């Protein structure tokens, strides 16, 4: 073990010891506990690393304090040479520089004559003076040299000390201190920014090294990009580290700040509360499109199965069905008509109630058991009341999904708050693959979705600390994978950026527009096909509308009947030749081969009858 003799402790040599062994040690023979141990030279705590000490006398010195020069000469401090002194002869004394009173026994730089101290200064003040003087001398020498830098090739740079804060043209932060300045006076960069390494490795992007560039490459000007660590906008003229193949960008200040990088809001661990509940949350995207929340949320709920009930929304008794008798059984052709629930307007599934008098009214069992009053967290001032919109002769626009509906909804007449039953029971908190933290249900005025970058209205799911928000459709309606005729024989997965090793631009195979590479997309690695979320799976704003009856149109000689069918590639409109699968509702002629999209020609005003 290394030992030294030191003038401040002549009784015993000082040994080099691990600080951890003394900070947690027990010197009285008792239990080892963590304790404060200060350096006898500077009073600052002994912490990690190694220190010199005498265990027998409980005397410890930092390695840096051991290495203090025995004398210093600084005319700006005092006009005589100063000697390092162990102040054992004073109860307390005051530093002439910082005017702070010091404890007896610490070190000082002094000038002493005839046993009288004419000057006493603490080692902190003296060492800082020495350090600043050395730095100033270094700056003077370096300032004589002209430096060429790739980040500013048009002029040479000179090192200068800036006492007033200026903006660094590299990292865009305002600071004072050492800067390299262009002789023109219009360009400043920190000395530390001037010496950045050309490449770095970041744990957030382990696949490739990040390369330093002095401005955003022009090939990326088509879209806005945000720092992967702080989520702030990347300016075109600022220095950054990037991976071109993955379109991964980080500010240089974020890349170098390892504490911020490891504590990035998008990657920090969840709070203890979230850790307790996160396992019980629904996780999206799901394998299938999440269009029937009531069914999913009531799977494990069992109640009394009355064979016959009298329901408030229908004039006739309803009988319980536990076996299929209609067109919703598995194994039928995909083009078969679909029977839907007259409450939630979703395909019927067992068990469900149907009218005993054989009219066309059907109702899921769980829809029949919906509470007549609801305390909705996002509308806390009033209770919501369940009504049948068709029975009141009204159509509504849901505040949650902003879709039109004409069946069951929860309503607050005071506030004109309309909430479809499918939105009323959506989970308050979810997990989502696109974000590391749970997302909480909110209703904000026209927020910007982080997935599709579109402003929207209605329910969204947000992580407020990260400023991350998904509209309801991007959060829930985009399944894990989809079928499409362009990729026969396999599904197209939903991908989240960055897409590794894809330097080429993305173009949607449906709308043929260039796609933002930092947004979610459906992408087939095998076929190299790319799709916008809303192109491959269009939003149906009328999925809560129940269409029944017939209508007459001027451009077809027979009446058209409203029919909802299962999805099929051949279900296209005879008028506009567009896919009808977005709504699954067509207007068909039972005499000739003619089908028309339900959204054509102002269909709401043309409905002849909603119910028989």
GROMACS .gro file of C-alpha atoms in nm, residues 5-296:
model
  292
    5UNK     CA    1   0.500   1.153   0.479
    6UNK     CA    2   0.325   1.487   0.496
    7UNK     CA    3   0.417   1.801   0.687
    8UNK     CA    4   0.064   1.838   0.824
    9UNK     CA    5   0.068   1.500   1.001
   10UNK     CA    6   0.416   1.412   1.120
   11UNK     CA    7   0.305   1.147   1.373
   12UNK     CA    8   0.232   0.878   1.115
   13UNK     CA    9   0.264   0.830   0.740
   14UNK     CA   10  -0.052   0.872   0.532
   15UNK     CA   11  -0.169   0.568   0.339
   16UNK     CA   12  -0.357   0.566   0.007
   17UNK     CA   13  -0.696   0.408   0.079
   18UNK     CA   14  -1.028   0.360  -0.098
   19UNK     CA   15  -1.268   0.632   0.017
   20UNK     CA   16  -1.561   0.390   0.025
   21UNK     CA   17  -1.396   0.189   0.303
   22UNK     CA   18  -1.395   0.489   0.537
   23UNK     CA   19  -1.720   0.661   0.441
   24UNK     CA   20  -1.913   0.347   0.538
   25UNK     CA   21  -1.677   0.237   0.816
   26UNK     CA   22  -1.736   0.210   1.190
   27UNK     CA   23  -1.441   0.329   1.394
   28UNK     CA   24  -1.597   0.261   1.731
   29UNK     CA   25  -1.646  -0.112   1.680
   30UNK     CA   26  -2.017  -0.078   1.612
   31UNK     CA   27  -2.229  -0.128   1.304
   32UNK     CA   28  -2.098   0.023   0.980
   33UNK     CA   29  -2.303   0.323   0.878
   34UNK     CA   30  -2.265   0.589   0.611
   35UNK     CA   31  -2.114   0.905   0.760
   36UNK     CA   32  -1.976   1.242   0.656
   37UNK     CA   33  -1.597   1.260   0.654
   38UNK     CA   34  -1.431   1.586   0.558
   39UNK     CA   35  -1.087   1.656   0.421
   40UNK     CA   36  -0.865   1.809   0.690
   41UNK     CA   37  -0.717   2.048   0.435
   42UNK     CA   38  -1.024   2.196   0.262
   43UNK     CA   39  -1.323   2.078   0.472
   44UNK     CA   40  -1.491   1.934   0.164
   45UNK     CA   41  -1.633   1.581   0.195
   46UNK     CA   42  -1.438   1.268   0.119
   47UNK     CA   43  -1.650   1.080  -0.135
   48UNK     CA   44  -1.559   0.841  -0.415
   49UNK     CA   45  -1.213   0.746  -0.537
   50UNK     CA   46  -0.894   0.723  -0.335
   51UNK     CA   47  -0.768   0.944  -0.055
   52UNK     CA   48  -0.470   0.965   0.177
   53UNK     CA   49  -0.536   0.909   0.543
   54UNK     CA   50  -0.437   0.791   0.886
   55UNK     CA   51  -0.706   0.563   1.027
   56UNK     CA   52  -0.549   0.571   1.373
   57UNK     CA   53  -0.583   0.951   1.400
   58UNK     CA   54  -0.890   0.982   1.177
   59UNK     CA   55  -0.698   1.225   0.954
   60UNK     CA   56  -0.771   1.237   0.579
   61UNK     CA   57  -0.660   1.446   0.282
   62UNK     CA   58  -0.781   1.451  -0.078
   63UNK     CA   59  -0.520   1.349  -0.333
   64UNK     CA   60  -0.557   1.695  -0.487
   65UNK     CA   61  -0.487   1.858  -0.152
   66UNK     CA   62  -0.177   1.641  -0.108
   67UNK     CA   63  -0.055   1.769  -0.446
   68UNK     CA   64  -0.091   2.141  -0.365
   69UNK     CA   65   0.228   2.336  -0.439
   70UNK     CA   66   0.421   2.428  -0.122
   71UNK     CA   67   0.463   2.789  -0.239
   72UNK     CA   68   0.295   3.016  -0.493
   73UNK     CA   69   0.390   3.351  -0.643
   74UNK     CA   70   0.109   3.570  -0.769
   75UNK     CA   71   0.164   3.947  -0.757
   76UNK     CA   72  -0.207   4.005  -0.818
   77UNK     CA   73  -0.276   3.817  -0.496
   78UNK     CA   74   0.009   3.940  -0.275
   79UNK     CA   75   0.345   4.100  -0.335
   80UNK     CA   76   0.533   3.824  -0.152
   81UNK     CA   77   0.568   3.452  -0.200
   82UNK     CA   78   0.296   3.259  -0.015
   83UNK     CA   79   0.358   2.935   0.176
   84UNK     CA   80   0.118   2.643   0.226
   85UNK     CA   81   0.045   2.636   0.599
   86UNK     CA   82  -0.142   2.404   0.834
   87UNK     CA   83  -0.345   2.648   1.046
   88UNK     CA   84  -0.327   2.472   1.382
   89UNK     CA   85  -0.252   2.777   1.595
   90UNK     CA   86  -0.584   2.956   1.531
   91UNK     CA   87  -0.929   2.883   1.665
   92UNK     CA   88  -1.075   3.029   1.347
   93UNK     CA   89  -0.954   3.275   1.087
   94UNK     CA   90  -1.087   3.474   0.792
   95UNK     CA   91  -0.970   3.447   0.432
   96UNK     CA   92  -0.863   3.791   0.307
   97UNK     CA   93  -0.993   3.711  -0.045
   98UNK     CA   94  -1.342   3.562   0.001
   99UNK     CA   95  -1.391   3.701   0.357
  100UNK     CA   96  -1.525   3.364   0.477
  101UNK     CA   97  -1.433   3.243   0.826
  102UNK     CA   98  -1.249   2.909   0.829
  103UNK     CA   99  -1.218   2.636   1.090
  104UNK     CA  100  -0.888   2.571   1.270
  105UNK     CA  101  -0.667   2.299   1.128
  106UNK     CA  102  -0.735   2.357   0.757
  107UNK     CA  103  -0.474   2.462   0.501
  108UNK     CA  104  -0.400   2.818   0.400
  109UNK     CA  105  -0.150   3.008   0.189
  110UNK     CA  106   0.016   3.263   0.416
  111UNK     CA  107   0.289   3.520   0.444
  112UNK     CA  108   0.444   3.504   0.788
  113UNK     CA  109   0.715   3.719   0.946
  114UNK     CA  110   0.830   3.708   1.306
  115UNK     CA  111   0.548   3.465   1.390
  116UNK     CA  112   0.293   3.714   1.263
  117UNK     CA  113   0.070   3.626   0.969
  118UNK     CA  114   0.035   3.931   0.746
  119UNK     CA  115  -0.167   3.743   0.482
  120UNK     CA  116  -0.398   3.442   0.508
  121UNK     CA  117  -0.600   3.308   0.212
  122UNK     CA  118  -0.788   2.979   0.180
  123UNK     CA  119  -0.657   2.725  -0.068
  124UNK     CA  120  -0.974   2.748  -0.282
  125UNK     CA  121  -0.919   3.117  -0.355
  126UNK     CA  122  -0.550   3.074  -0.424
  127UNK     CA  123  -0.586   2.767  -0.645
  128UNK     CA  124  -0.868   2.925  -0.846
  129UNK     CA  125  -0.648   3.231  -0.903
  130UNK     CA  126  -0.365   3.008  -1.021
  131UNK     CA  127  -0.597   2.811  -1.249
  132UNK     CA  128  -0.750   3.122  -1.403
  133UNK     CA  129  -0.408   3.273  -1.461
  134UNK     CA  130  -0.287   2.953  -1.629
  135UNK     CA  131  -0.598   2.946  -1.849
  136UNK     CA  132  -0.549   3.310  -1.941
  137UNK     CA  133  -0.188   3.245  -2.036
  138UNK     CA  134  -0.299   2.949  -2.247
  139UNK     CA  135  -0.564   3.158  -2.419
  140UNK     CA  136  -0.311   3.426  -2.500
  141UNK     CA  137  -0.087   3.169  -2.663
  142UNK     CA  138  -0.370   2.997  -2.852
  143UNK     CA  139  -0.516   3.330  -2.963
  144UNK     CA  140  -0.200   3.398  -3.157
  145UNK     CA  141  -0.279   3.098  -3.378
  146UNK     CA  142  -0.536   3.097  -3.658
  147UNK     CA  143  -0.750   2.782  -3.679
  148UNK     CA  144  -0.926   2.639  -3.983
  149UNK     CA  145  -1.245   2.442  -3.919
  150UNK     CA  146  -1.472   2.236  -4.144
  151UNK     CA  147  -1.776   2.395  -3.988
  152UNK     CA  148  -1.670   2.739  -4.115
  153UNK     CA  149  -1.437   2.682  -4.412
  154UNK     CA  150  -1.459   3.033  -4.556
  155UNK     CA  151  -1.254   3.204  -4.279
  156UNK     CA  152  -1.000   3.123  -4.010
  157UNK     CA  153  -1.099   3.130  -3.642
  158UNK     CA  154  -0.929   3.279  -3.337
  159UNK     CA  155  -0.979   3.177  -2.973
  160UNK     CA  156  -1.118   3.452  -2.749
  161UNK     CA  157  -1.260   3.480  -2.400
  162UNK     CA  158  -1.612   3.619  -2.405
  163UNK     CA  159  -1.712   3.785  -2.075
  164UNK     CA  160  -2.059   3.853  -2.219
  165UNK     CA  161  -2.288   3.567  -2.325
  166UNK     CA  162  -2.319   3.503  -2.700
  167UNK     CA  163  -2.496   3.238  -2.908
  168UNK     CA  164  -2.286   2.947  -3.025
  169UNK     CA  165  -2.346   2.888  -3.396
  170UNK     CA  166  -2.283   2.517  -3.347
  171UNK     CA  167  -2.510   2.415  -3.058
  172UNK     CA  168  -2.740   2.723  -3.056
  173UNK     CA  169  -2.696   2.786  -2.682
  174UNK     CA  170  -2.607   3.118  -2.520
  175UNK     CA  171  -2.295   3.121  -2.307
  176UNK     CA  172  -1.989   3.310  -2.197
  177UNK     CA  173  -1.635   3.176  -2.184
  178UNK     CA  174  -1.398   3.047  -2.450
  179UNK     CA  175  -1.515   3.080  -2.809
  180UNK     CA  176  -1.359   3.049  -3.149
  181UNK     CA  177  -1.448   3.364  -3.339
  182UNK     CA  178  -1.446   3.436  -3.708
  183UNK     CA  179  -1.247   3.748  -3.789
  184UNK     CA  180  -1.561   3.890  -3.947
  185UNK     CA  181  -1.728   3.880  -3.605
  186UNK     CA  182  -2.039   3.700  -3.734
  187UNK     CA  183  -1.952   3.344  -3.629
  188UNK     CA  184  -1.892   3.208  -3.279
  189UNK     CA  185  -1.853   2.849  -3.157
  190UNK     CA  186  -1.761   2.712  -2.817
  191UNK     CA  187  -1.411   2.581  -2.785
  192UNK     CA  188  -1.563   2.247  -2.685
  193UNK     CA  189  -1.788   2.246  -2.995
  194UNK     CA  190  -1.486   2.310  -3.216
  195UNK     CA  191  -1.324   1.989  -3.090
  196UNK     CA  192  -1.621   1.753  -3.134
  197UNK     CA  193  -1.542   1.401  -3.253
  198UNK     CA  194  -1.647   1.313  -3.607
  199UNK     CA  195  -1.851   1.009  -3.495
  200UNK     CA  196  -2.010   0.894  -3.170
  201UNK     CA  197  -2.200   0.592  -3.041
  202UNK     CA  198  -2.531   0.643  -2.863
  203UNK     CA  199  -2.718   0.374  -2.668
  204UNK     CA  200  -3.046   0.503  -2.814
  205UNK     CA  201  -2.926   0.410  -3.163
  206UNK     CA  202  -2.705   0.103  -3.124
  207UNK     CA  203  -2.724  -0.009  -3.487
  208UNK     CA  204  -2.494   0.255  -3.636
  209UNK     CA  205  -2.254   0.529  -3.539
  210UNK     CA  206  -2.380   0.885  -3.562
  211UNK     CA  207  -2.184   1.118  -3.789
  212UNK     CA  208  -2.126   1.488  -3.723
  213UNK     CA  209  -2.254   1.729  -3.989
  214UNK     CA  210  -2.243   2.107  -3.979
  215UNK     CA  211  -2.593   2.159  -4.116
  216UNK     CA  212  -2.890   1.943  -4.199
  217UNK     CA  213  -2.812   1.771  -4.534
  218UNK     CA  214  -3.020   1.915  -4.816
  219UNK     CA  215  -3.172   1.576  -4.902
  220UNK     CA  216  -3.371   1.600  -4.577
  221UNK     CA  217  -3.519   1.945  -4.644
  222UNK     CA  218  -3.853   1.799  -4.759
  223UNK     CA  219  -3.976   1.740  -4.403
  224UNK     CA  220  -3.934   1.874  -4.053
  225UNK     CA  221  -3.722   1.664  -3.820
  226UNK     CA  222  -3.698   1.661  -3.443
  227UNK     CA  223  -3.418   1.566  -3.206
  228UNK     CA  224  -3.458   1.206  -3.093
  229UNK     CA  225  -3.356   1.302  -2.739
  230UNK     CA  226  -3.516   1.637  -2.656
  231UNK     CA  227  -3.788   1.623  -2.927
  232UNK     CA  228  -3.718   1.984  -3.030
  233UNK     CA  229  -3.707   2.103  -3.390
  234UNK     CA  230  -3.383   2.049  -3.586
  235UNK     CA  231  -3.284   2.373  -3.756
  236UNK     CA  232  -3.132   2.347  -4.101
  237UNK     CA  233  -2.823   2.550  -4.010
  238UNK     CA  234  -2.724   2.388  -3.680
  239UNK     CA  235  -2.464   2.121  -3.620
  240UNK     CA  236  -2.594   1.776  -3.538
  241UNK     CA  237  -2.513   1.409  -3.517
  242UNK     CA  238  -2.711   1.192  -3.754
  243UNK     CA  239  -2.755   0.851  -3.915
  244UNK     CA  240  -2.858   0.910  -4.276
  245UNK     CA  241  -2.971   0.552  -4.341
  246UNK     CA  242  -3.214   0.558  -4.049
  247UNK     CA  243  -3.293   0.932  -4.062
  248UNK     CA  244  -3.192   0.963  -3.699
  249UNK     CA  245  -3.099   1.315  -3.580
  250UNK     CA  246  -2.982   1.454  -3.244
  251UNK     CA  247  -2.857   1.796  -3.138
  252UNK     CA  248  -2.490   1.796  -3.051
  253UNK     CA  249  -2.572   1.935  -2.706
  254UNK     CA  250  -2.809   1.642  -2.645
  255UNK     CA  251  -2.569   1.383  -2.781
  256UNK     CA  252  -2.288   1.501  -2.552
  257UNK     CA  253  -2.503   1.542  -2.245
  258UNK     CA  254  -2.508   1.179  -2.137
  259UNK     CA  255  -2.713   1.263  -1.831
  260UNK     CA  256  -2.989   1.409  -2.046
  261UNK     CA  257  -2.962   1.130  -2.301
  262UNK     CA  258  -3.006   0.858  -2.038
  263UNK     CA  259  -3.285   1.057  -1.878
  264UNK     CA  260  -3.467   1.138  -2.199
  265UNK     CA  261  -3.839   1.182  -2.131
  266UNK     CA  262  -3.924   0.937  -2.404
  267UNK     CA  263  -3.709   0.667  -2.245
  268UNK     CA  264  -3.723   0.714  -1.869
  269UNK     CA  265  -3.871   0.445  -1.651
  270UNK     CA  266  -4.230   0.484  -1.551
  271UNK     CA  267  -4.326   0.613  -1.210
  272UNK     CA  268  -4.395   0.367  -0.932
  273UNK     CA  269  -4.768   0.424  -0.976
  274UNK     CA  270  -4.751   0.344  -1.345
  275UNK     CA  271  -4.542   0.035  -1.272
  276UNK     CA  272  -4.826  -0.097  -1.057
  277UNK     CA  273  -5.100  -0.052  -1.317
  278UNK     CA  274  -4.920  -0.086  -1.649
  279UNK     CA  275  -4.966  -0.463  -1.663
  280UNK     CA  276  -5.345  -0.426  -1.662
  281UNK     CA  277  -5.359  -0.182  -1.953
  282UNK     CA  278  -5.474  -0.265  -2.304
  283UNK     CA  279  -5.182  -0.254  -2.544
  284UNK     CA  280  -5.203  -0.115  -2.896
  285UNK     CA  281  -5.180  -0.172  -3.184
  286UNK     CA  282  -5.386  -0.489  -3.159
  287UNK     CA  283  -5.387  -0.778  -3.402
  288UNK     CA  284  -5.721  -0.666  -3.543
  289UNK     CA  285  -5.880  -0.325  -3.589
  290UNK     CA  286  -6.022  -0.205  -3.257
  291UNK     CA  287  -6.372  -0.110  -3.374
  292UNK     CA  288  -6.583  -0.290  -3.114
  293UNK     CA  289  -6.468  -0.167  -2.771
  294UNK     CA  290  -6.786  -0.269  -2.591
  295UNK     CA  291  -6.740  -0.631  -2.692
  296UNK     CA  292  -6.378  -0.642  -2.581
   0.00000   0.00000   0.00000
